mmCIF file of C-alpha atoms in Angstrom:
data_model
loop_
_atom_site.group_PDB
_atom_site.id
_atom_site.type_symbol
_atom_site.label_atom_id
_atom_site.label_comp_id
_atom_site.label_asym_id
_atom_site.label_seq_id
_atom_site.Cartn_x
_atom_site.Cartn_y
_atom_site.Cartn_z
ATOM 1 C CA UNK A 162 -31.624 33.278 39.553
ATOM 2 C CA UNK A 163 -29.782 29.973 41.315
ATOM 3 C CA UNK A 164 -31.224 30.113 44.825
ATOM 4 C CA UNK A 165 -29.062 29.144 47.618
ATOM 5 C CA UNK A 166 -29.162 28.528 51.253
ATOM 6 C CA UNK A 167 -26.093 29.203 53.488
ATOM 7 C CA UNK A 168 -25.803 27.248 56.744
ATOM 8 C CA UNK A 169 -23.240 28.336 59.108
ATOM 9 C CA UNK A 170 -22.307 27.808 62.824
ATOM 10 C CA UNK A 171 -20.510 31.001 63.815
ATOM 11 C CA UNK A 172 -19.228 34.362 63.025
ATOM 12 C CA UNK A 173 -19.708 33.920 59.197
ATOM 13 C CA UNK A 174 -16.604 35.235 57.610
ATOM 14 C CA UNK A 175 -17.093 32.879 54.709
ATOM 15 C CA UNK A 176 -20.620 34.063 54.400
ATOM 16 C CA UNK A 177 -19.623 37.561 54.465
ATOM 17 C CA UNK A 178 -17.366 36.566 51.518
ATOM 18 C CA UNK A 179 -20.109 35.314 49.464
ATOM 19 C CA UNK A 180 -22.227 38.144 50.330
ATOM 20 C CA UNK A 181 -19.181 40.618 49.011
ATOM 21 C CA UNK A 182 -18.741 38.638 46.156
ATOM 22 C CA UNK A 183 -22.408 38.887 45.225
ATOM 23 C CA UNK A 184 -22.297 42.525 45.557
ATOM 24 C CA UNK A 185 -19.042 43.107 43.554
ATOM 25 C CA UNK A 186 -20.518 40.642 40.547
ATOM 26 C CA UNK A 187 -17.875 37.987 41.229
ATOM 27 C CA UNK A 188 -20.714 35.953 41.925
ATOM 28 C CA UNK A 189 -23.554 36.012 39.292
ATOM 29 C CA UNK A 190 -27.116 34.873 38.703
ATOM 30 C CA UNK A 191 -26.943 33.745 42.677
ATOM 31 C CA UNK A 192 -29.859 34.782 45.377
ATOM 32 C CA UNK A 193 -29.070 33.894 48.793
ATOM 33 C CA UNK A 194 -32.625 32.989 49.786
ATOM 34 C CA UNK A 195 -32.057 32.193 53.598
ATOM 35 C CA UNK A 196 -29.257 31.541 56.260
ATOM 36 C CA UNK A 197 -29.738 28.887 58.716
ATOM 37 C CA UNK A 198 -27.453 28.631 61.869
ATOM 38 C CA UNK A 199 -27.621 26.017 64.948
ATOM 39 C CA UNK A 200 -26.770 28.651 67.026
ATOM 40 C CA UNK A 201 -29.173 31.417 67.855
ATOM 41 C CA UNK A 202 -26.212 33.902 68.685
ATOM 42 C CA UNK A 203 -24.259 33.497 65.714
ATOM 43 C CA UNK A 204 -23.038 36.736 64.249
ATOM 44 C CA UNK A 205 -23.818 35.132 60.642
ATOM 45 C CA UNK A 206 -27.721 35.479 61.319
ATOM 46 C CA UNK A 207 -26.854 39.323 61.793
ATOM 47 C CA UNK A 208 -24.918 39.441 58.540
ATOM 48 C CA UNK A 209 -27.858 37.819 56.575
ATOM 49 C CA UNK A 210 -30.377 40.460 58.600
ATOM 50 C CA UNK A 211 -28.168 43.354 57.244
ATOM 51 C CA UNK A 212 -28.553 42.158 53.772
ATOM 52 C CA UNK A 213 -32.023 41.496 54.068
ATOM 53 C CA UNK A 214 -32.052 37.941 54.133
ATOM 54 C CA UNK A 215 -34.055 35.578 55.868
ATOM 55 C CA UNK A 216 -31.958 34.360 59.144
ATOM 56 C CA UNK A 217 -33.302 31.238 60.595
ATOM 57 C CA UNK A 218 -31.738 29.324 63.673
ATOM 58 C CA UNK A 219 -32.717 25.738 63.831
ATOM 59 C CA UNK A 220 -30.649 24.159 66.793
ATOM 60 C CA UNK A 221 -30.691 20.363 68.045
ATOM 61 C CA UNK A 222 -30.953 21.781 71.302
ATOM 62 C CA UNK A 223 -34.608 22.542 70.712
ATOM 63 C CA UNK A 224 -35.510 18.947 69.891
ATOM 64 C CA UNK A 225 -36.206 16.209 71.912
ATOM 65 C CA UNK A 226 -33.655 14.214 70.141
ATOM 66 C CA UNK A 227 -31.465 14.464 66.998
ATOM 67 C CA UNK A 228 -33.719 12.030 65.096
ATOM 68 C CA UNK A 229 -36.508 14.877 65.596
ATOM 69 C CA UNK A 230 -33.936 17.734 64.592
ATOM 70 C CA UNK A 231 -33.015 15.843 61.677
ATOM 71 C CA UNK A 232 -36.653 15.390 60.341
ATOM 72 C CA UNK A 233 -37.295 18.933 60.963
ATOM 73 C CA UNK A 234 -34.248 20.384 59.477
ATOM 74 C CA UNK A 235 -34.840 18.304 56.357
ATOM 75 C CA UNK A 236 -38.296 19.193 56.079
ATOM 76 C CA UNK A 237 -37.449 23.131 56.554
ATOM 77 C CA UNK A 238 -34.623 22.751 53.546
ATOM 78 C CA UNK A 239 -37.275 20.960 51.556
ATOM 79 C CA UNK A 240 -39.879 23.492 52.340
ATOM 80 C CA UNK A 241 -37.329 26.060 51.127
ATOM 81 C CA UNK A 242 -36.042 23.958 47.993
ATOM 82 C CA UNK A 243 -32.791 25.798 46.956
ATOM 83 C CA UNK A 244 -30.954 25.056 44.027
ATOM 84 C CA UNK A 245 -27.556 24.615 46.067
ATOM 85 C CA UNK A 246 -26.894 24.289 49.946
ATOM 86 C CA UNK A 247 -23.798 25.778 51.048
ATOM 87 C CA UNK A 248 -21.880 24.863 54.115
ATOM 88 C CA UNK A 249 -19.839 27.643 55.471
ATOM 89 C CA UNK A 250 -18.534 26.594 58.738
ATOM 90 C CA UNK A 251 -21.418 24.685 59.730
ATOM 91 C CA UNK A 252 -20.769 22.279 62.726
ATOM 92 C CA UNK A 253 -23.779 20.177 62.377
ATOM 93 C CA UNK A 254 -23.960 16.735 60.466
ATOM 94 C CA UNK A 255 -26.072 16.980 57.570
ATOM 95 C CA UNK A 256 -29.064 14.193 57.933
ATOM 96 C CA UNK A 257 -28.764 11.372 55.759
ATOM 97 C CA UNK A 258 -32.277 12.160 54.423
ATOM 98 C CA UNK A 259 -31.216 15.720 53.532
ATOM 99 C CA UNK A 260 -28.085 14.300 51.627
ATOM 100 C CA UNK A 261 -30.842 11.906 49.679
ATOM 101 C CA UNK A 262 -33.098 14.675 49.205
ATOM 102 C CA UNK A 263 -30.308 17.098 47.695
ATOM 103 C CA UNK A 264 -27.898 14.447 45.977
ATOM 104 C CA UNK A 265 -25.264 16.407 44.573
ATOM 105 C CA UNK A 266 -26.402 19.713 45.528
ATOM 106 C CA UNK A 267 -24.810 20.770 48.858
ATOM 107 C CA UNK A 268 -21.211 21.773 49.044
ATOM 108 C CA UNK A 269 -18.800 22.289 52.044
ATOM 109 C CA UNK A 270 -15.745 24.269 52.736
ATOM 110 C CA UNK A 271 -12.948 22.678 54.548
ATOM 111 C CA UNK A 272 -10.042 24.702 56.128
ATOM 112 C CA UNK A 273 -7.294 22.081 54.850
ATOM 113 C CA UNK A 274 -6.360 20.110 51.743
ATOM 114 C CA UNK A 275 -8.233 16.901 51.961
ATOM 115 C CA UNK A 276 -7.683 14.167 52.450
ATOM 116 C CA UNK A 277 -5.324 15.488 55.404
ATOM 117 C CA UNK A 278 -6.452 16.912 58.436
ATOM 118 C CA UNK A 279 -10.292 16.186 57.878
ATOM 119 C CA UNK A 280 -13.181 13.884 59.357
ATOM 120 C CA UNK A 281 -14.656 13.632 62.539
ATOM 121 C CA UNK A 282 -13.382 16.194 65.319
ATOM 122 C CA UNK A 283 -11.145 18.167 62.560
ATOM 123 C CA UNK A 284 -13.077 21.466 62.615
ATOM 124 C CA UNK A 285 -12.396 25.128 63.198
ATOM 125 C CA UNK A 286 -8.953 25.819 64.841
ATOM 126 C CA UNK A 287 -8.463 22.406 65.496
ATOM 127 C CA UNK A 288 -7.571 21.667 62.088
ATOM 128 C CA UNK A 289 -4.981 24.565 61.883
ATOM 129 C CA UNK A 290 -3.497 23.220 65.302
ATOM 130 C CA UNK A 291 -3.144 19.802 63.845
ATOM 131 C CA UNK A 292 -1.349 21.047 60.900
ATOM 132 C CA UNK A 293 1.145 22.889 62.918
ATOM 133 C CA UNK A 294 1.662 20.119 65.116
ATOM 134 C CA UNK A 295 2.485 17.726 62.493
ATOM 135 C CA UNK A 296 4.869 19.907 61.090
ATOM 136 C CA UNK A 297 3.393 20.431 57.345
ATOM 137 C CA UNK A 298 4.892 23.098 55.091
ATOM 138 C CA UNK A 299 1.568 23.683 52.492
ATOM 139 C CA UNK A 300 -1.785 23.553 53.807
ATOM 140 C CA UNK A 301 -4.837 25.097 52.082
ATOM 141 C CA UNK A 302 -8.637 24.699 51.642
ATOM 142 C CA UNK A 303 -10.942 22.233 49.930
ATOM 143 C CA UNK A 304 -14.238 23.104 48.484
ATOM 144 C CA UNK A 305 -15.986 19.525 48.090
ATOM 145 C CA UNK A 306 -19.661 18.072 47.506
ATOM 146 C CA UNK A 307 -21.308 16.832 50.757
ATOM 147 C CA UNK A 308 -22.382 12.936 50.889
ATOM 148 C CA UNK A 309 -22.709 10.558 53.818
ATOM 149 C CA UNK A 310 -19.321 10.493 55.164
ATOM 150 C CA UNK A 311 -17.328 13.181 56.831
ATOM 151 C CA UNK A 312 -15.362 15.299 54.464
ATOM 152 C CA UNK A 313 -15.566 12.515 52.054
ATOM 153 C CA UNK A 314 -17.414 13.943 49.046
ATOM 154 C CA UNK A 315 -16.039 14.891 45.652
ATOM 155 C CA UNK A 316 -13.590 17.552 45.469
ATOM 156 C CA UNK A 317 -14.519 20.568 43.491
ATOM 157 C CA UNK A 318 -11.639 22.874 43.965
ATOM 158 C CA UNK A 319 -8.247 23.188 46.318
ATOM 159 C CA UNK A 320 -5.848 25.958 47.059
ATOM 160 C CA UNK A 321 -2.746 25.931 48.885
ATOM 161 C CA UNK A 322 -1.286 28.220 51.448
ATOM 162 C CA UNK A 323 2.332 28.085 52.622
ATOM 163 C CA UNK A 324 2.878 27.848 56.319
ATOM 164 C CA UNK A 325 5.342 30.511 57.572
ATOM 165 C CA UNK A 326 7.862 30.659 60.768
ATOM 166 C CA UNK A 327 6.577 31.665 63.645
ATOM 167 C CA UNK A 328 2.686 30.549 62.688
ATOM 168 C CA UNK A 329 0.150 30.202 65.450
ATOM 169 C CA UNK A 330 -3.101 28.518 64.817
ATOM 170 C CA UNK A 331 -5.004 31.634 65.034
ATOM 171 C CA UNK A 332 -2.566 33.292 62.580
ATOM 172 C CA UNK A 333 -2.437 30.257 60.300
ATOM 173 C CA UNK A 334 -6.280 30.166 60.420
ATOM 174 C CA UNK A 335 -6.578 33.958 59.225
ATOM 175 C CA UNK A 336 -4.361 33.372 56.191
ATOM 176 C CA UNK A 337 -6.141 30.013 55.092
ATOM 177 C CA UNK A 338 -9.132 32.171 55.039
ATOM 178 C CA UNK A 339 -8.097 35.258 53.261
ATOM 179 C CA UNK A 340 -5.856 33.438 50.786
ATOM 180 C CA UNK A 341 -7.965 30.311 50.177
ATOM 181 C CA UNK A 342 -11.498 29.798 51.427
ATOM 182 C CA UNK A 343 -12.961 33.412 50.716
ATOM 183 C CA UNK A 344 -11.638 32.476 47.228
ATOM 184 C CA UNK A 345 -12.578 29.131 46.594
ATOM 185 C CA UNK A 346 -16.085 29.180 47.759
ATOM 186 C CA UNK A 347 -17.217 31.999 46.048
ATOM 187 C CA UNK A 348 -15.643 31.104 42.774
ATOM 188 C CA UNK A 349 -17.165 27.219 43.245
ATOM 189 C CA UNK A 350 -20.775 29.199 43.811
ATOM 190 C CA UNK A 351 -20.414 31.105 40.913
ATOM 191 C CA UNK A 352 -19.216 28.296 38.418
ATOM 192 C CA UNK A 353 -21.988 25.929 39.551
ATOM 193 C CA UNK A 354 -24.392 28.953 39.185
ATOM 194 C CA UNK A 355 -23.536 29.454 35.946
ATOM 195 C CA UNK A 356 -23.340 26.175 34.955
ATOM 196 C CA UNK A 357 -19.483 25.571 34.588
ATOM 197 C CA UNK A 358 -19.895 22.946 37.062
ATOM 198 C CA UNK A 359 -22.881 20.792 36.569
ATOM 199 C CA UNK A 360 -25.414 19.462 39.068
ATOM 200 C CA UNK A 361 -27.722 16.556 38.813
ATOM 201 C CA UNK A 362 -31.309 17.159 38.332
ATOM 202 C CA UNK A 363 -33.290 18.543 40.811
ATOM 203 C CA UNK A 364 -35.344 15.756 42.661
ATOM 204 C CA UNK A 365 -39.211 16.179 42.566
#
């Protein structure tokens, strides 16, 4: 089984999409070995517990500085030693040491068509606010590998979603999740777990 850790900061709708896809057989050969959140109150942790998956909170606020958090977070991930790390709405920058340790084995879902509306400050509802403010007619979501930049890693897949007349950021956010994010992320995990997308050899 392909062992996966999912990192999430909030409600965990993308996590739920992954769990549903595993339950329905749309993702095969995959075990979610842990869910990690930086937010102790994140409903994503409850979703994990409901599936008997270890739910861990690692918050930067619990450490004296970001350096100490980065070291502890990286060490915990090395201890878990997953085959794949999935960032599913995770609002914490991945430590460079973790990127090095799991090079080519961390993926992220972004709620826009990279390189549009991405980078520092572009997360959550703000992405959709900016898309509507700019007046784009097509938006969507992107699954990409994580490198040491912000939304700069190699793109795995994208799916377009049309903006409709009268969309609010909240309505657009929901449509992008339903039509793109919840489709792309489970498919990418299944493709990786079953060798259709090749990953580099795991580091010792």
